[in-house]
Tab-separated table of C-alpha atoms in Angstrom:
chain	number	residue	atom	x	y	z
A	1	UNK	CA	-30.805	-23.679	31.149
A	2	UNK	CA	-27.490	-24.706	29.627
A	3	UNK	CA	-29.026	-24.644	26.227
A	4	UNK	CA	-30.439	-21.475	26.446
A	5	UNK	CA	-27.322	-20.597	27.409
A	6	UNK	CA	-24.788	-21.575	24.740
A	7	UNK	CA	-27.663	-20.580	22.195
A	8	UNK	CA	-27.202	-16.885	23.179
A	9	UNK	CA	-23.478	-17.355	22.670
A	10	UNK	CA	-23.719	-18.852	19.847
A	11	UNK	CA	-24.979	-15.752	18.665
A	12	UNK	CA	-23.157	-12.693	20.448
A	13	UNK	CA	-20.308	-15.227	18.285
A	14	UNK	CA	-22.559	-14.146	14.990
A	15	UNK	CA	-23.383	-11.093	15.438
A	16	UNK	CA	-19.686	-10.483	16.225
A	17	UNK	CA	-18.741	-10.933	12.986
A	18	UNK	CA	-17.250	-14.074	13.522
A	19	UNK	CA	-19.890	-16.753	12.544
A	20	UNK	CA	-20.772	-19.625	10.375
A	21	UNK	CA	-23.840	-17.416	9.385
A	22	UNK	CA	-22.179	-15.321	7.268
A	23	UNK	CA	-22.200	-16.076	3.097
A	24	UNK	CA	-18.877	-17.071	1.920
A	25	UNK	CA	-18.229	-14.169	-1.098
A	26	UNK	CA	-18.907	-15.082	-4.281
A	27	UNK	CA	-15.941	-15.592	-6.939
A	28	UNK	CA	-16.451	-13.350	-10.057
A	29	UNK	CA	-13.672	-12.529	-12.269
A	30	UNK	CA	-13.868	-9.050	-12.961
A	31	UNK	CA	-11.632	-6.130	-14.827
A	32	UNK	CA	-10.188	-3.957	-11.243
A	33	UNK	CA	-9.975	-0.135	-12.569
A	34	UNK	CA	-6.993	2.246	-11.317
A	35	UNK	CA	-3.150	1.089	-10.594
A	36	UNK	CA	-3.805	-2.407	-12.305
A	37	UNK	CA	-6.229	-1.702	-15.347
A	38	UNK	CA	-5.268	-4.983	-16.810
A	39	UNK	CA	-6.010	-7.655	-15.023
A	40	UNK	CA	-8.663	-9.760	-13.807
A	41	UNK	CA	-9.868	-10.725	-9.986
A	42	UNK	CA	-12.078	-12.079	-7.913
A	43	UNK	CA	-14.314	-10.050	-4.849
A	44	UNK	CA	-12.071	-8.400	-2.490
A	45	UNK	CA	-11.259	-11.445	0.490
A	46	UNK	CA	-13.863	-12.255	2.718
A	47	UNK	CA	-15.702	-9.153	1.707
A	48	UNK	CA	-19.219	-8.293	0.231
A	49	UNK	CA	-18.502	-5.065	-2.633
A	50	UNK	CA	-16.080	-6.607	-5.334
A	51	UNK	CA	-13.380	-5.105	-6.676
A	52	UNK	CA	-14.383	-3.142	-8.842
A	53	UNK	CA	-17.020	-1.647	-7.294
A	54	UNK	CA	-14.330	-0.499	-3.974
A	55	UNK	CA	-12.451	0.647	-5.943
A	56	UNK	CA	-15.184	3.127	-8.476
A	57	UNK	CA	-16.245	3.610	-4.535
A	58	UNK	CA	-12.694	4.910	-3.343
A	59	UNK	CA	-11.677	6.302	-6.754
A	60	UNK	CA	-15.239	8.058	-5.932
A	61	UNK	CA	-14.889	9.256	-3.013
A	62	UNK	CA	-11.175	10.870	-3.242
A	63	UNK	CA	-12.622	12.875	-6.171
A	64	UNK	CA	-15.090	14.005	-3.983
A	65	UNK	CA	-13.687	14.196	-0.318
A	66	UNK	CA	-15.985	16.254	1.859
A	67	UNK	CA	-16.888	19.655	2.266
A	68	UNK	CA	-13.762	21.523	3.323
A	69	UNK	CA	-15.899	23.909	5.988
A	70	UNK	CA	-14.825	26.720	6.425
A	71	UNK	CA	-11.330	25.637	6.757
A	72	UNK	CA	-8.402	28.353	5.415
A	73	UNK	CA	-6.936	26.915	2.220
A	74	UNK	CA	-3.252	25.715	2.436
A	75	UNK	CA	-0.586	26.497	0.703
A	76	UNK	CA	2.120	24.900	-0.853
A	77	UNK	CA	4.532	26.425	1.622
A	78	UNK	CA	3.294	24.285	4.688
A	79	UNK	CA	3.813	20.903	3.036
A	80	UNK	CA	7.255	21.290	2.548
A	81	UNK	CA	7.930	19.676	6.189
A	82	UNK	CA	6.176	17.343	5.419
A	83	UNK	CA	7.169	15.745	2.552
A	84	UNK	CA	10.993	16.567	2.777
A	85	UNK	CA	10.373	14.344	6.254
A	86	UNK	CA	8.998	11.417	3.668
A	87	UNK	CA	12.060	12.179	0.924
A	88	UNK	CA	14.118	11.238	3.976
A	89	UNK	CA	12.052	8.526	5.056
A	90	UNK	CA	11.678	6.653	1.450
A	91	UNK	CA	15.449	6.395	0.865
A	92	UNK	CA	15.652	5.004	3.926
A	93	UNK	CA	13.601	2.444	2.510
A	94	UNK	CA	14.849	2.509	-0.961
A	95	UNK	CA	18.592	1.890	1.167
A	96	UNK	CA	17.169	-1.322	2.656
A	97	UNK	CA	15.238	-2.337	-0.497
A	98	UNK	CA	18.600	-2.382	-2.229
A	99	UNK	CA	20.187	-4.288	0.543
A	100	UNK	CA	17.508	-6.984	0.582
A	101	UNK	CA	17.489	-7.328	-3.493
A	102	UNK	CA	21.098	-7.777	-3.022
A	103	UNK	CA	21.216	-10.860	-0.724
A	104	UNK	CA	18.481	-11.941	-2.720
A	105	UNK	CA	21.136	-12.118	-5.936
A	106	UNK	CA	23.334	-14.077	-3.202
A	107	UNK	CA	20.946	-16.341	-2.585
A	108	UNK	CA	19.579	-17.030	-5.561
A	109	UNK	CA	23.301	-17.440	-6.969
A	110	UNK	CA	24.458	-20.414	-3.986
A	111	UNK	CA	21.405	-21.928	-4.702
A	112	UNK	CA	19.521	-21.149	-1.617
A	113	UNK	CA	15.578	-21.308	-1.985
A	114	UNK	CA	14.926	-20.751	1.485
A	115	UNK	CA	17.889	-17.840	2.399
A	116	UNK	CA	16.042	-16.297	-0.648
A	117	UNK	CA	12.359	-16.530	-0.261
A	118	UNK	CA	13.174	-14.465	3.313
A	119	UNK	CA	14.715	-12.058	1.260
A	120	UNK	CA	12.629	-10.929	-1.196
A	121	UNK	CA	9.934	-11.057	1.451
A	122	UNK	CA	11.952	-8.533	3.340
A	123	UNK	CA	13.010	-6.611	0.066
A	124	UNK	CA	9.337	-7.201	-1.141
A	125	UNK	CA	8.234	-5.379	2.052
A	126	UNK	CA	10.573	-2.089	2.405
A	127	UNK	CA	9.545	-1.436	-1.371
A	128	UNK	CA	6.229	-1.165	-0.173
A	129	UNK	CA	6.306	0.796	2.479
A	130	UNK	CA	7.048	3.512	-0.064
A	131	UNK	CA	3.900	4.042	0.250
A	132	UNK	CA	3.413	7.526	-1.512
A	133	UNK	CA	6.565	7.267	-3.151
A	134	UNK	CA	6.312	4.142	-5.536
A	135	UNK	CA	3.089	5.463	-7.742
A	136	UNK	CA	5.012	8.437	-8.839
A	137	UNK	CA	8.472	6.379	-9.983
A	138	UNK	CA	7.023	5.450	-13.522
A	139	UNK	CA	8.436	3.126	-15.346
A	140	UNK	CA	10.715	2.193	-13.091
A	141	UNK	CA	7.891	1.017	-10.856
A	142	UNK	CA	6.868	-1.100	-13.859
A	143	UNK	CA	10.726	-3.094	-13.864
A	144	UNK	CA	10.640	-3.595	-10.139
A	145	UNK	CA	7.070	-4.479	-9.615
A	146	UNK	CA	4.917	-4.291	-12.467
A	147	UNK	CA	2.615	-7.825	-12.737
A	148	UNK	CA	2.094	-9.937	-15.248
A	149	UNK	CA	-0.966	-9.646	-15.611
A	150	UNK	CA	-0.936	-6.370	-17.383
A	151	UNK	CA	1.325	-8.482	-20.002
A	152	UNK	CA	-0.168	-9.266	-23.334
A	153	UNK	CA	1.489	-12.489	-22.940
A	154	UNK	CA	1.232	-12.769	-19.142
A	155	UNK	CA	4.065	-14.645	-17.234
A	156	UNK	CA	5.503	-16.061	-20.554
A	157	UNK	CA	6.329	-12.559	-21.479
A	158	UNK	CA	9.983	-11.035	-21.931
A	159	UNK	CA	8.567	-7.588	-20.447
A	160	UNK	CA	7.547	-9.820	-17.001
A	161	UNK	CA	10.545	-8.794	-14.817
A	162	UNK	CA	11.101	-7.112	-11.433
A	163	UNK	CA	10.025	-8.639	-8.524
A	164	UNK	CA	7.216	-10.944	-8.877
A	165	UNK	CA	8.470	-12.598	-11.762
A	166	UNK	CA	11.058	-13.762	-8.814
A	167	UNK	CA	8.217	-14.147	-7.154
A	168	UNK	CA	7.479	-16.621	-9.122
A	169	UNK	CA	9.799	-19.361	-9.313
A	170	UNK	CA	11.064	-19.895	-6.025
A	171	UNK	CA	7.183	-20.446	-5.234
A	172	UNK	CA	6.461	-22.427	-8.260
A	173	UNK	CA	9.471	-24.634	-7.532
A	174	UNK	CA	12.096	-23.112	-10.562
A	175	UNK	CA	15.354	-24.089	-10.852
A	176	UNK	CA	17.403	-21.206	-9.010
A	177	UNK	CA	19.366	-21.249	-12.425
A	178	UNK	CA	17.079	-19.816	-14.391
A	179	UNK	CA	16.205	-16.502	-11.943
A	180	UNK	CA	19.874	-15.545	-11.586
A	181	UNK	CA	19.783	-13.389	-14.670
A	182	UNK	CA	16.142	-12.194	-13.356
A	183	UNK	CA	17.522	-11.344	-10.327
A	184	UNK	CA	20.897	-8.899	-12.238
A	185	UNK	CA	18.263	-7.104	-13.395
A	186	UNK	CA	16.488	-6.447	-11.205
A	187	UNK	CA	19.464	-5.561	-8.902
A	188	UNK	CA	20.801	-3.027	-11.648
A	189	UNK	CA	16.699	-1.675	-11.480
A	190	UNK	CA	17.047	-1.012	-7.881
A	191	UNK	CA	20.617	0.310	-7.921
A	192	UNK	CA	18.625	3.531	-9.128
A	193	UNK	CA	15.688	3.995	-6.800
A	194	UNK	CA	17.418	6.298	-3.839
A	195	UNK	CA	17.419	8.504	-6.559
A	196	UNK	CA	14.180	8.556	-8.061
A	197	UNK	CA	12.775	9.060	-4.283
A	198	UNK	CA	14.966	11.699	-4.292
A	199	UNK	CA	13.695	13.250	-7.685
A	200	UNK	CA	10.109	12.672	-7.487
A	201	UNK	CA	7.507	15.681	-7.689
A	202	UNK	CA	5.432	14.923	-5.026
A	203	UNK	CA	2.760	18.212	-4.810
A	204	UNK	CA	0.349	18.858	-2.046
A	205	UNK	CA	-2.435	17.637	-3.760
A	206	UNK	CA	-0.677	14.151	-4.214
A	207	UNK	CA	0.231	14.018	-0.313
A	208	UNK	CA	-3.207	14.188	1.160
A	209	UNK	CA	-4.433	12.014	-1.001
A	210	UNK	CA	-1.887	9.683	-0.420
A	211	UNK	CA	-3.191	9.713	3.603
A	212	UNK	CA	-6.496	7.416	2.675
A	213	UNK	CA	-4.896	6.343	-1.187
A	214	UNK	CA	-2.593	3.654	-0.051
A	215	UNK	CA	-4.483	0.982	2.071
A	216	UNK	CA	-7.216	1.165	-0.552
A	217	UNK	CA	-4.368	0.360	-2.936
A	218	UNK	CA	-3.903	-2.204	-0.189
A	219	UNK	CA	-7.387	-3.894	-0.214
A	220	UNK	CA	-8.059	-3.819	-3.680
A	221	UNK	CA	-5.052	-5.132	-4.886
A	222	UNK	CA	-2.229	-6.980	-1.672
A	223	UNK	CA	-5.662	-8.728	-0.242
A	224	UNK	CA	-7.176	-9.766	-3.535
A	225	UNK	CA	-4.198	-11.109	-3.615
A	226	UNK	CA	-3.235	-10.154	-7.584
A	227	UNK	CA	-0.158	-8.266	-6.469
A	228	UNK	CA	2.209	-11.402	-4.568
A	229	UNK	CA	-0.052	-14.060	-6.157
A	230	UNK	CA	2.321	-17.070	-5.060
A	231	UNK	CA	3.412	-15.944	-2.183
A	232	UNK	CA	0.617	-15.600	-0.629
A	233	UNK	CA	2.041	-12.374	0.812
A	234	UNK	CA	-1.212	-10.197	1.194
A	235	UNK	CA	-1.762	-9.824	4.250
A	236	UNK	CA	1.830	-9.246	5.181
A	237	UNK	CA	2.139	-6.255	2.185
A	238	UNK	CA	-1.364	-4.499	3.514
A	239	UNK	CA	0.716	-4.224	6.835
A	240	UNK	CA	3.600	-2.635	5.259
A	241	UNK	CA	1.178	0.015	3.152
A	242	UNK	CA	-0.548	0.078	6.395
A	243	UNK	CA	3.484	1.328	8.165
A	244	UNK	CA	3.330	3.767	5.125
A	245	UNK	CA	0.132	5.622	6.589
A	246	UNK	CA	0.701	5.617	9.282
A	247	UNK	CA	4.676	7.863	8.171
A	248	UNK	CA	1.669	10.054	6.414
A	249	UNK	CA	-0.301	10.678	8.835
A	250	UNK	CA	2.856	11.479	10.815
A	251	UNK	CA	3.739	14.557	8.885
A	252	UNK	CA	0.760	15.232	8.565
A	253	UNK	CA	-0.419	15.573	12.134
A	254	UNK	CA	1.127	19.068	12.937
A	255	UNK	CA	-1.301	20.399	8.993
A	256	UNK	CA	-3.985	18.265	10.655
A	257	UNK	CA	-3.994	19.977	13.831
A	258	UNK	CA	-7.289	22.399	14.617
A	259	UNK	CA	-8.539	21.589	10.843
A	260	UNK	CA	-11.687	20.121	12.666
A	261	UNK	CA	-12.023	16.309	14.374
A	262	UNK	CA	-9.892	14.716	11.911
A	263	UNK	CA	-6.362	13.106	13.760
A	264	UNK	CA	-8.060	11.193	16.045
A	265	UNK	CA	-10.139	8.973	15.360
A	266	UNK	CA	-7.566	8.728	12.397
A	267	UNK	CA	-5.085	7.829	14.649
A	268	UNK	CA	-7.753	5.666	16.634
A	269	UNK	CA	-8.689	3.420	13.711
A	270	UNK	CA	-5.611	3.125	12.414
A	271	UNK	CA	-4.107	1.795	16.504
A	272	UNK	CA	-7.469	-0.568	16.039
A	273	UNK	CA	-6.517	-2.026	12.873
A	274	UNK	CA	-2.379	-2.758	14.024
A	275	UNK	CA	-4.040	-4.773	16.594
A	276	UNK	CA	-6.511	-5.993	14.718
A	277	UNK	CA	-4.162	-7.853	11.595
A	278	UNK	CA	-0.985	-7.948	15.142
A	279	UNK	CA	-3.828	-10.281	16.874
A	280	UNK	CA	-4.270	-12.793	14.042
A	281	UNK	CA	-0.284	-12.559	12.874
A	282	UNK	CA	-0.511	-14.325	17.225
A	283	UNK	CA	-3.173	-16.626	16.525
A	284	UNK	CA	-0.123	-18.001	13.226
A	285	UNK	CA	1.989	-18.375	15.559
A	286	UNK	CA	3.880	-14.675	15.184
A	287	UNK	CA	3.986	-15.668	11.037
A	288	UNK	CA	2.562	-13.366	8.547
A	289	UNK	CA	-0.209	-15.998	6.730
A	290	UNK	CA	-0.830	-16.331	3.436
A	291	UNK	CA	-3.869	-15.140	2.789
A	292	UNK	CA	-5.369	-18.597	1.429
A	293	UNK	CA	-4.523	-19.908	5.771
A	294	UNK	CA	-6.786	-16.952	6.433
A	295	UNK	CA	-10.192	-17.930	8.596
A	296	UNK	CA	-13.548	-17.123	7.992
A	297	UNK	CA	-13.427	-14.776	10.885
A	298	UNK	CA	-10.392	-13.695	10.506
A	299	UNK	CA	-10.219	-12.625	7.207
A	300	UNK	CA	-13.737	-10.118	8.516
A	301	UNK	CA	-11.784	-8.527	10.772
A	302	UNK	CA	-8.840	-7.943	8.862
A	303	UNK	CA	-12.021	-6.534	6.523
A	304	UNK	CA	-14.339	-5.064	8.981
A	305	UNK	CA	-11.400	-2.797	10.641
A	306	UNK	CA	-9.664	-1.950	7.569
A	307	UNK	CA	-13.076	-0.293	5.808
A	308	UNK	CA	-13.045	1.391	9.022
A	309	UNK	CA	-10.034	2.923	9.177
A	310	UNK	CA	-10.630	4.175	5.394
A	311	UNK	CA	-13.701	5.540	6.364
A	312	UNK	CA	-12.016	7.931	8.951
A	313	UNK	CA	-9.180	8.524	5.969
A	314	UNK	CA	-11.163	10.046	3.363
A	315	UNK	CA	-11.363	12.534	5.628
A	316	UNK	CA	-7.719	13.899	5.618
A	317	UNK	CA	-7.760	14.975	2.182
A	318	UNK	CA	-11.056	17.644	2.980
A	319	UNK	CA	-9.691	18.931	6.581
A	320	UNK	CA	-5.920	19.941	3.862
A	321	UNK	CA	-7.229	21.721	1.575
A	322	UNK	CA	-4.477	22.942	-0.736
A	323	UNK	CA	-4.510	26.466	-3.273
A	324	UNK	CA	-1.990	24.450	-5.235
A	325	UNK	CA	-1.720	21.683	-6.849
A	326	UNK	CA	2.228	22.215	-8.204
A	327	UNK	CA	4.522	20.562	-5.816
A	328	UNK	CA	6.647	23.221	-4.862
A	329	UNK	CA	5.937	27.860	-6.147
A	330	UNK	CA	8.680	29.135	-8.180
A	331	UNK	CA	10.750	31.905	-6.633
A	332	UNK	CA	8.204	34.456	-9.066
A	333	UNK	CA	5.366	32.119	-8.317
A	334	UNK	CA	6.056	33.467	-4.644
A	335	UNK	CA	6.355	37.002	-5.091
A	336	UNK	CA	3.164	37.678	-7.377
A	337	UNK	CA	1.554	35.216	-4.728
A	338	UNK	CA	2.599	38.218	-1.544
A	339	UNK	CA	1.938	41.658	-4.490
């Protein structure tokens, strides 16, 4: 009877998705699409689909967010308040990025690698929390957060600058003297960030789709290890993207209320995913573990919960049908619309 009980408990654990019977993901080099078209990566951490497959599914859902039903299309004016709230939030995050980059520059000048790593992670946290904004920053985004994979000479390319150039140096033991120039360059670029997020144009359609695109990007780029390969901060970076998504959803909630049963399921899955990543963090003594330190069970829990959340977030754009795709109508356009 004891043997039967043990066998039953083992079977239950396997069915729960954290057993040893799940095969390890097969590492196949592929090309990503979307934000990083020229980067070769492996499969999504712990998942069963390749990064390319995950991204293709995500793009298809973005193009076809589902039937809108009988909902009355929203107007650009309805998004003025949510976008304004997001701009204020983005300015605060941009200010925090600048503060930590200035500290990072001082750490590097003093040769304090431990402090420099902490400030680098904090700066990266706040940059990723921009979420809906960083994709619209164009060249400035490349200069601050550019990845070496899209450059002809990779990490040896003179245009490899910004956060990840410094990340590589700090986590590979490069002398800090060689990082002073990249840190000064990063500080100059980040000094423009607050003004940039204040000025970027965010259309209603873009803002509605960002509710799920932020975490789709994180699934593809952060949990695959593409965007922070030296520090291994993929899980921590995904949680930053979660924070940005939570804020976007919060600003959209007044528009989503009364437009189908979208809000509550999304909020429930957001809470579940946060609970999962928080539990993984506790299991590592309260520190965010590097991707390589995750157990197979932890990877499966993170990937499974994120997948369920993304499925719910896919409903947001369809529930927020918008009549316009321009950032905001002009006064003349408003007058013609009322006629």
